[in-house]
Coordinates of N, CA, C and O in Angstrom, one line a residue:
M159 N -101.0 20.8 -23.5 CA -99.6 21.1 -23.1 C -99.6 21.2 -21.6 O -98.7 21.9 -21.0
R160 N -100.4 20.5 -20.9 CA -100.4 20.5 -19.4 C -99.1 20.0 -18.9 O -98.5 20.4 -17.9
L161 N -98.5 19.0 -19.6 CA -97.3 18.4 -19.2 C -96.1 19.4 -19.3 O -95.3 19.5 -18.4
A162 N -96.1 20.1 -20.4 CA -95.1 21.2 -20.5 C -95.2 22.2 -19.4 O -94.1 22.6 -18.8
K163 N -96.4 22.6 -19.0 CA -96.6 23.6 -18.0 C -96.1 23.0 -16.6 O -95.5 23.7 -15.8
Y164 N -96.4 21.7 -16.4 CA -96.0 21.0 -15.2 C -94.4 21.1 -15.1 O -93.9 21.5 -14.0
Y165 N -93.7 20.7 -16.1 CA -92.3 20.7 -16.1 C -91.7 22.1 -16.1 O -90.6 22.4 -15.5
D166 N -92.4 23.1 -16.7 CA -92.0 24.5 -16.6 C -92.0 24.9 -15.1 O -91.0 25.6 -14.7
A167 N -93.0 24.6 -14.4 CA -93.1 24.9 -13.0 C -92.1 24.2 -12.1 O -91.6 24.8 -11.2
L168 N -91.8 23.0 -12.5 CA -90.8 22.2 -11.7 C -89.4 22.5 -12.0 O -88.5 22.2 -11.2
A169 N -89.1 23.2 -13.1 CA -87.8 23.3 -13.7 C -86.8 23.9 -12.7 O -85.7 23.3 -12.5
K170 N -87.1 24.9 -12.0 CA -86.1 25.6 -11.1 C -85.7 24.7 -9.9 O -84.6 24.8 -9.4
E171 N -86.6 23.8 -9.5 CA -86.3 22.9 -8.4 C -85.9 21.5 -8.8 O -85.6 20.6 -8.0
Y172 N -86.0 21.2 -10.1 CA -85.8 19.8 -10.6 C -84.5 19.2 -10.2 O -84.5 18.1 -9.6
D173 N -83.4 19.9 -10.4 CA -82.1 19.3 -10.1 C -81.9 19.0 -8.6 O -81.4 18.0 -8.2
K174 N -82.4 19.9 -7.8 CA -82.3 19.8 -6.4 C -83.2 18.6 -5.9 O -82.8 17.8 -5.1
A175 N -84.4 18.5 -6.5 CA -85.3 17.4 -6.1 C -84.8 16.0 -6.5 O -85.1 15.0 -5.8
Y176 N -84.0 15.9 -7.6 CA -83.5 14.6 -8.0 C -82.0 14.4 -7.8 O -81.4 13.6 -8.4
S177 N -81.5 15.1 -6.8 CA -80.0 15.0 -6.5 C -79.8 14.3 -5.2 O -78.7 14.0 -4.9
F178 N -80.8 13.9 -4.5 CA -80.6 13.3 -3.2 C -80.1 11.9 -3.3 O -80.1 11.3 -4.3
E179 N -79.6 11.4 -2.2 CA -78.9 10.1 -2.1 C -79.6 8.9 -2.7 O -79.0 8.1 -3.3
K180 N -80.9 8.9 -2.5 CA -81.7 7.7 -3.0 C -81.6 7.6 -4.5 O -81.8 6.5 -5.0
L181 N -81.4 8.7 -5.2 CA -81.3 8.6 -6.7 C -79.9 8.6 -7.2 O -79.7 8.6 -8.5
K182 N -78.9 8.5 -6.4 CA -77.5 8.5 -6.8 C -77.3 7.3 -7.7 O -76.6 7.4 -8.7
W183 N -77.9 6.2 -7.5 CA -77.8 5.0 -8.3 C -78.2 5.2 -9.7 O -77.6 4.7 -10.7
M184 N -79.3 6.1 -9.9 CA -79.8 6.3 -11.2 C -78.7 7.1 -12.1 O -78.5 6.7 -13.2
R185 N -78.1 8.0 -11.5 CA -77.0 8.7 -12.2 C -75.8 7.8 -12.5 O -75.2 7.9 -13.6
E186 N -75.5 6.9 -11.6 CA -74.5 5.9 -11.9 C -74.8 5.0 -13.0 O -73.9 4.7 -13.9
V187 N -76.0 4.5 -13.1 CA -76.5 3.7 -14.2 C -76.4 4.5 -15.5 O -75.9 4.0 -16.5
E188 N -76.9 5.7 -15.5 CA -76.9 6.6 -16.7 C -75.4 6.7 -17.2 O -75.1 6.6 -18.4
N189 N -74.5 7.1 -16.2 CA -73.1 7.3 -16.6 C -72.5 6.0 -17.2 O -71.7 6.1 -18.1
T190 N -72.8 4.8 -16.6 CA -72.3 3.6 -17.1 C -72.8 3.3 -18.5 O -72.0 2.9 -19.4
I191 N -74.0 3.5 -18.8 CA -74.6 3.3 -20.1 C -73.9 4.3 -21.1 O -73.5 3.8 -22.2
I192 N -73.8 5.5 -20.7 CA -73.2 6.5 -21.6 C -71.8 6.1 -21.9 O -71.3 6.1 -23.1
S193 N -71.0 5.7 -20.9 CA -69.6 5.4 -21.2 C -69.4 4.1 -21.9 O -68.4 4.0 -22.7
K194 N -70.3 3.1 -21.7 CA -70.1 1.8 -22.4 C -70.7 1.7 -23.8 O -70.3 1.0 -24.6
E195 N -71.8 2.4 -24.0 CA -72.6 2.3 -25.2 C -72.5 3.4 -26.2 O -72.8 3.2 -27.4
I196 N -72.1 4.6 -25.8 CA -72.1 5.7 -26.7 C -70.6 6.1 -27.0 O -69.9 6.6 -26.1
K197 N -70.2 5.8 -28.2 CA -68.9 6.2 -28.7 C -68.8 7.7 -28.9 O -69.7 8.3 -29.2
K198 N -67.5 8.2 -28.7 CA -67.3 9.6 -28.8 C -67.7 10.2 -30.2 O -68.2 11.3 -30.3
E199 N -67.6 9.4 -31.2 CA -68.0 9.9 -32.6 C -69.5 9.8 -32.9 O -69.9 10.3 -33.9
F200 N -70.3 9.2 -32.0 CA -71.7 9.1 -32.2 C -72.3 10.5 -32.1 O -71.9 11.3 -31.2
F201 N -73.4 10.7 -32.8 CA -74.2 11.9 -32.6 C -75.5 11.4 -31.9 O -76.1 10.5 -32.3
V202 N -75.8 12.1 -30.8 CA -77.0 11.7 -30.0 C -78.0 12.8 -30.0 O -77.7 14.0 -29.8
L203 N -79.3 12.4 -30.2 CA -80.4 13.2 -29.9 C -81.0 12.8 -28.6 O -81.5 11.7 -28.5
D204 N -80.9 13.7 -27.6 CA -81.5 13.4 -26.3 C -82.9 14.0 -26.2 O -83.1 15.1 -26.0
V205 N -83.8 13.1 -26.5 CA -85.3 13.5 -26.4 C -85.7 13.4 -25.0 O -85.6 12.4 -24.4
G206 N -86.2 14.5 -24.5 CA -86.6 14.6 -23.1 C -85.3 14.9 -22.3 O -85.1 14.3 -21.2
C207 N -84.5 15.8 -22.7 CA -83.2 16.1 -22.1 C -83.4 16.8 -20.7 O -82.4 16.8 -20.0
G208 N -84.6 17.3 -20.4 CA -84.8 17.8 -19.1 C -83.8 18.9 -18.8 O -83.5 19.8 -19.6
S209 N -83.1 18.9 -17.6 CA -82.2 19.9 -17.2 C -80.8 19.7 -17.8 O -79.8 20.4 -17.4
G210 N -80.6 18.7 -18.6 CA -79.3 18.5 -19.3 C -78.2 17.7 -18.6 O -77.1 17.7 -19.0
E211 N -78.6 16.9 -17.6 CA -77.6 16.1 -16.9 C -76.8 15.2 -17.8 O -75.6 15.0 -17.7
Q212 N -77.5 14.4 -18.6 CA -76.8 13.5 -19.5 C -76.1 14.2 -20.6 O -75.0 13.7 -21.1
L213 N -76.6 15.3 -21.1 CA -76.0 16.1 -22.1 C -74.6 16.5 -21.7 O -73.7 16.6 -22.6
K214 N -74.4 16.8 -20.4 CA -73.1 17.2 -20.0 C -72.0 16.2 -20.2 O -70.8 16.5 -20.3
R215 N -72.4 14.9 -20.4 CA -71.5 13.8 -20.5 C -71.3 13.4 -22.0 O -70.5 12.5 -22.3
L216 N -72.0 14.0 -22.9 CA -72.0 13.6 -24.3 C -71.2 14.7 -25.1 O -71.2 15.9 -24.9
N217 N -70.4 14.2 -26.1 CA -69.5 15.1 -26.8 C -70.3 15.7 -28.0 O -70.0 16.8 -28.4
N218 N -71.1 15.0 -28.6 CA -71.8 15.4 -29.9 C -73.3 15.1 -29.8 O -73.7 14.0 -30.1
A219 N -74.0 16.1 -29.3 CA -75.4 15.8 -29.0 C -76.3 17.1 -29.1 O -75.8 18.2 -29.1
V220 N -77.6 16.8 -29.3 CA -78.6 17.9 -29.3 C -79.6 17.5 -28.3 O -80.1 16.3 -28.3
G221 N -80.1 18.4 -27.5 CA -81.1 18.1 -26.6 C -82.5 18.7 -27.0 O -82.5 19.7 -27.7
L222 N -83.5 18.0 -26.7 CA -84.9 18.4 -27.0 C -85.8 18.1 -25.8 O -85.7 17.0 -25.3
D223 N -86.6 19.1 -25.4 CA -87.5 18.9 -24.3 C -88.8 19.6 -24.5 O -88.8 20.7 -25.1
I224 N -89.9 19.1 -24.0 CA -91.2 19.7 -24.1 C -91.3 21.0 -23.3 O -92.1 21.9 -23.6
S225 N -90.5 21.1 -22.3 CA -90.5 22.3 -21.4 C -89.4 23.3 -21.8 O -88.2 23.0 -21.7
I226 N -89.8 24.5 -22.2 CA -88.8 25.5 -22.5 C -88.0 25.9 -21.3 O -86.8 26.2 -21.4
E227 N -88.6 25.9 -20.1 CA -87.8 26.2 -18.9 C -86.8 25.2 -18.6 O -85.7 25.5 -18.1
M228 N -87.0 23.9 -18.8 CA -86.0 22.9 -18.6 C -84.9 23.0 -19.6 O -83.7 22.9 -19.3
A229 N -85.3 23.3 -20.9 CA -84.3 23.5 -21.9 C -83.4 24.7 -21.6 O -82.2 24.6 -21.9
K230 N -83.9 25.7 -21.0 CA -83.1 26.9 -20.7 C -82.1 26.5 -19.7 O -80.9 26.9 -19.7
I231 N -82.5 25.7 -18.7 CA -81.5 25.2 -17.7 C -80.4 24.4 -18.3 O -79.2 24.5 -18.0
A232 N -80.8 23.5 -19.2 CA -79.9 22.6 -19.9 C -78.9 23.4 -20.7 O -77.7 23.2 -20.7
Y233 N -79.5 24.4 -21.4 CA -78.7 25.3 -22.3 C -77.6 26.0 -21.5 O -76.4 26.1 -22.0
N234 N -77.9 26.4 -20.3 CA -76.9 27.1 -19.5 C -75.9 26.2 -18.8 O -74.9 26.6 -18.3
K235 N -76.1 24.9 -18.8 CA -75.2 23.9 -18.2 C -74.2 23.3 -19.1 O -73.1 22.9 -18.7
I236 N -74.5 23.3 -20.4 CA -73.7 22.5 -21.3 C -73.1 23.3 -22.5 O -73.4 24.4 -22.7
T237 N -72.3 22.6 -23.3 CA -71.6 23.2 -24.4 C -72.2 22.7 -25.7 O -71.8 23.3 -26.8
V238 N -73.0 21.7 -25.7 CA -73.6 21.2 -27.0 C -74.9 22.0 -27.3 O -75.4 22.8 -26.4
E239 N -75.5 21.9 -28.4 CA -76.6 22.7 -28.8 C -77.9 22.1 -28.2 O -78.1 20.9 -28.1
I240 N -78.8 23.0 -27.7 CA -80.1 22.6 -27.2 C -81.1 23.2 -28.1 O -81.1 24.4 -28.4
L241 N -82.1 22.4 -28.4 CA -83.3 23.0 -29.2 C -82.8 23.7 -30.4 O -83.2 24.9 -30.6
Q242 N -82.0 23.1 -31.2 CA -81.5 23.7 -32.4 C -82.5 24.2 -33.3 O -82.3 25.2 -34.0
S243 N -83.7 23.6 -33.3 CA -84.7 24.0 -34.3 C -85.6 25.1 -33.8 O -86.4 25.7 -34.5
I244 N -85.5 25.6 -32.5 CA -86.3 26.7 -32.0 C -85.5 28.0 -32.2 O -84.3 28.0 -31.9
N245 N -86.1 29.0 -32.6 CA -85.4 30.2 -32.9 C -85.0 30.9 -31.6 O -85.5 30.6 -30.5
Q246 N -84.1 31.8 -31.7 CA -83.5 32.5 -30.5 C -84.5 33.3 -29.7 O -84.4 33.5 -28.5
K247 N -85.6 33.8 -30.3 CA -86.6 34.5 -29.6 C -87.3 33.6 -28.5 O -87.6 34.1 -27.4
T248 N -87.4 32.4 -28.8 CA -88.0 31.4 -27.8 C -87.1 31.3 -26.6 O -87.6 31.1 -25.5
L249 N -85.8 31.4 -26.8 CA -84.8 31.2 -25.7 C -84.5 32.5 -25.0 O -83.5 32.6 -24.3
R250 N -85.2 33.6 -25.1 CA -84.9 34.8 -24.5 C -84.8 34.6 -23.0 O -85.5 33.8 -22.4
G251 N -83.9 35.3 -22.4 CA -83.7 35.1 -20.9 C -82.6 34.1 -20.6 O -82.2 33.9 -19.5
V252 N -82.1 33.4 -21.7 CA -81.1 32.4 -21.5 C -79.7 33.2 -21.6 O -79.6 34.0 -22.4
N253 N -78.8 32.8 -20.7 CA -77.5 33.5 -20.7 C -76.8 33.3 -22.0 O -76.8 32.2 -22.5
D254 N -76.2 34.4 -22.5 CA -75.4 34.3 -23.7 C -74.2 33.5 -23.4 O -73.6 33.6 -22.4
K255 N -73.8 32.7 -24.4 CA -72.6 31.9 -24.3 C -71.5 32.5 -25.1 O -71.7 33.0 -26.2

C-alpha cells in the first residue's frame, strides 16, 4: 500500500500542483471527451477518481480511489457518491453533506 500512502500524503496539495497553466490542455482534453463520449444517462465508474475533478462534470457516477485522503477531497467537491462500498467510519472527518 505504498502507493496509497504516497497519494494520501500528496492529497492536500494535489489540485494546486496540477492546476498550473502547463496542464490546462489536459483538463480541456478530459472535458472534451466527457462532453462528446459520455451521455447524460450513462452510469460511470471513475476508477482512480483522485480529487474528483472529472466527477464534477458527470451526472451519474461513482468514484473509487486507492487513497482515502484523495477520496475525502473528491467527496467534498461533488454531489455524486464516492466510495459507495466503504462504510461511513472510513470517511470520518469528511464534511457532512
